[in-house]
Amino acid sequence: MYPTTAITGIGVISSLSFGFKGLWNAFVENTKTYSPLDKGSYFNMENHNICPLKEGLIKLHPKEARIMGRHSLMLIKASEEASFEGKLEDYQDEDKGYFAALGMVDYKNEDLLPAVIKSLKEDGEIDYNIFFKKGYLQLYPLWPLSMLNNIALCQSAIRLSIRGDNCVFSPHSDSSLQAIHEASRSIGLQQCQAALAGAVSESISPLSLVRYVLRNHNKGRLTSNNPSGGLTAITPMAEGAAIFALERPVEAQKRGLKTYALVAGFGSSFAFDRTCGGPAKEAVMSSIRQSLQAAQVKSSEIDIVFSHYDIDAEEGINEKGALEEIFGNHVKIVSSKKHIGDMLSAAGAFDVALATAIMHSGHEINCALINAFSVEGNTTSIVLRRQV
Amino acid sequence: MNNKEKRVVVTGYGMITPLGKDTQETFKNATEGRSGIDFIKSFNTSGLPCRIGGEISNDWLNPDLAGRFSKFASRGALLFLKSVEEAYLLAGLASVHNRYNIGISVGSHGDNPTVKDMAFLHRFYDGKGKWDNEGLTKSGGYSFLNFLKRKPDMVPTITARIFNARGPNIVTASACAAGAQAIGEAYKAIKEGKSSIMIAGGAESVTDFFGFLGFISLKALAERYNTPQSASRPFDRKRNGFVMSEGAAALVMEDLEHALKRNATIYGEILGYGSTADAYRITDIHPQGLGAVGAMKRALQDADVTIEQVEYINAHGTSTTQNDYIETLAIKEVFGSRAKEIPISSNKSMIGHTIAAAGAIECLLTLKGINESIILPTINYEYPDPKCDLNYVPNTAIRKDHSIAISNSFGFGGQNACICIGKYNV
């Protein structure tokens, strides 16, 4: 039997909203979050949009600025919101778990480049002898912290005094649902009493953007409408975080906490389809069926599906086929990436937040399925149920 | 959910380390107390305060294994594939019909950028915070493939594709605890019934210039040594930092019933797993080792094993002043008066620190030790440290039947993991 957990707190940061409140309204109002890249300066890729956080929402403390990346701050802010609402401070530090998917962590080139610049020859080529002997001394001593994926979670654990079961997953798009499931499992196994779980995207930076663009051009993705007219080359890259406070439903009830939704089932699989450059249909079907079975829910009971892909696009053909085979043509399907862009590792967690939001927006939605896949062939699915 | 429902056994294993191209060779050399550490040969270390490490000969790798994925495969991925190849054959996984029942769980961090990468990037940077991304993208010089090699998830992905493993696919990225956490996550997946077989382990290869620079900047590497082989000296009074190394290990972990049904040979059992966070400081371990204490206690509790039953501790034992002292404190806290009776050793004295691979390599060496009735030594133990006053199995392996052991892994930043390993009893 699946270790069902209650979502008692939600923390969200995205270009749609800062916080969970207002998320659904912003989503249904189709708030425009796309920003064209500023041509000729910082970013200058032609015809490319991004969905960045509004400047000023997350502020760096000067002392922490050099060792904290933007992703660390997004994780901390979302975690604080979820932890506060779920009253996790009532639990002993050792009884609180923490499971998060963290997007790719990029080197701060500003930290590394001085060493390169110091070692350049007149012709612009690097003099390796200078670099190895003294150029490297230009590096900031705590620079290595930026290369470790787990540091953001550790920084946040320190802030929130979380000392229990934990794990960092990285950086598949499916890893956020994996993290939520691991938290449920840990609570079910009584390895922790309550947990924070979710994901943070990678920060939008020159390197992450180039990686994103190259990755998608490589796949030949040429989809997604641009709300400002015309066509974008690819789905805009977005940044943000979504974190949930989880605990056993009975405990949440005892503590008088609001239960937003129940995490009721999970499934995962792996198979790559070379023809479409993503997960194979049978892997998608496998993870969906596992999650339904774990949740003891029939396919007809699912009211809404948050798909990983835009299923009307060529890249979504396998997911569309799997959904049709399992649900027929009667289920509502939402693709949030059309509105918010692609949060990569945080995409699945963000869709869990949206699914929870729709359950609390007056709609008759009792059961939702969320899919999150990786371009490499991983598939994960989670079933959320409204608490009766 | 009852965590005692399923037992998780080991039906295959493989490793590649600076001590050997496979498990047998690594274990044999470790039993003889040999060191895999030497001067770094793969890049120019002149000027660096630490010029030693554990490197693996390219001759031991099998680039053909990666096949069409070789362009995307980091060195860490190649190391992992080599260890999985050994484990896969030993476990006879080719005959498992339902490939959706085989998952992958790996601790990995991906490649570091190279100096060449950095020099190339410089061409598109004006030195004042402005980047010419259009030029960078169009150039294709800092290639897409380099980005892929940096992605930790490429290791399990490539492994799954090559070995046709269609079950859960997990990558943990928790620094030095990543390998142990990957095994812990695989253990949980089998217990829960998500998969009957998990290929779990860790892989790392950051014995490169930027890898060294990082840890030199943090003052974490050994800088004072007479010979490369004597630099890694866990628990010794003259220890002064760890020695960077590379390697990989993979365990085939399996639901006992599934293993019995297919007549697989069983090499041992994963009895329990525990993880904690220090939540203290990013650059320091908790001074009382609270996180380490918690991880050990949780693993024993999960395994339903008492402190009296533990007969060996495979220490994290990095050879840093701070870790070895605090790990000693933590072991005393958990085991009380028994702490002085239990043999404790650090494989890092011979192999160095393989970061994300360490937990997996050490778990496997612990398992081999149980099966061979050998407790591996802590080499370079010459000058006892009054603050580290336990039995560290100095310099020479001992022959001793033992059935239950624990393996510690503590990650930079404050993540801790402990695995409880046992002899398989019907």
mmCIF file of C-alpha atoms in Angstrom, chain A residues 7-14 17-21 23 74-86 196-200 240-245 260 349-350 353:
data_model
loop_
_atom_site.group_PDB
_atom_site.id
_atom_site.type_symbol
_atom_site.label_atom_id
_atom_site.label_comp_id
_atom_site.label_asym_id
_atom_site.label_seq_id
_atom_site.Cartn_x
_atom_site.Cartn_y
_atom_site.Cartn_z
ATOM 1 C CA ILE A 7 0.484 18.303 1.678
ATOM 2 C CA THR A 8 0.194 20.794 4.528
ATOM 3 C CA GLY A 9 2.339 23.609 3.238
ATOM 4 C CA ILE A 10 3.336 24.916 -0.178
ATOM 5 C CA GLY A 11 6.107 27.281 -1.149
ATOM 6 C CA VAL A 12 6.321 28.495 -4.734
ATOM 7 C CA ILE A 13 8.528 30.966 -6.495
ATOM 8 C CA SER A 14 8.082 31.513 -10.197
ATOM 9 C CA SER A 17 3.814 34.469 -8.609
ATOM 10 C CA PHE A 18 5.920 34.867 -5.537
ATOM 11 C CA GLY A 19 4.235 32.455 -3.174
ATOM 12 C CA PHE A 20 1.423 29.930 -3.535
ATOM 13 C CA LYS A 21 -1.366 32.446 -2.996
ATOM 14 C CA LEU A 23 -0.680 31.247 -8.303
ATOM 15 C CA MET A 74 14.972 30.104 -4.531
ATOM 16 C CA LEU A 75 15.150 26.836 -2.599
ATOM 17 C CA ILE A 76 15.423 28.594 0.750
ATOM 18 C CA LYS A 77 12.523 30.955 0.075
ATOM 19 C CA ALA A 78 10.177 28.217 -1.141
ATOM 20 C CA SER A 79 11.222 25.915 1.702
ATOM 21 C CA GLU A 80 10.662 28.594 4.324
ATOM 22 C CA GLU A 81 7.152 29.253 3.026
ATOM 23 C CA ALA A 82 6.242 25.557 2.991
ATOM 24 C CA SER A 83 7.834 24.901 6.369
ATOM 25 C CA PHE A 84 6.077 27.847 7.992
ATOM 26 C CA GLU A 85 2.672 26.893 6.683
ATOM 27 C CA GLY A 86 3.127 23.215 7.527
ATOM 28 C CA LEU A 196 10.037 19.090 2.906
ATOM 29 C CA ALA A 197 10.128 17.897 -0.678
ATOM 30 C CA GLY A 198 10.166 19.439 -4.101
ATOM 31 C CA ALA A 199 12.565 21.042 -6.483
ATOM 32 C CA VAL A 200 14.402 24.098 -7.623
ATOM 33 C CA GLY A 240 11.623 28.880 -9.943
ATOM 34 C CA ALA A 241 11.035 26.464 -7.113
ATOM 35 C CA ALA A 242 8.164 24.524 -5.578
ATOM 36 C CA ILE A 243 8.474 22.884 -2.182
ATOM 37 C CA PHE A 244 5.874 21.011 -0.128
ATOM 38 C CA ALA A 245 5.526 20.199 3.550
ATOM 39 C CA TYR A 260 -4.157 20.835 0.423
ATOM 40 C CA ALA A 349 6.995 20.059 -8.623
ATOM 41 C CA PHE A 350 5.564 23.245 -10.100
ATOM 42 C CA ALA A 353 1.591 23.067 -6.984
#
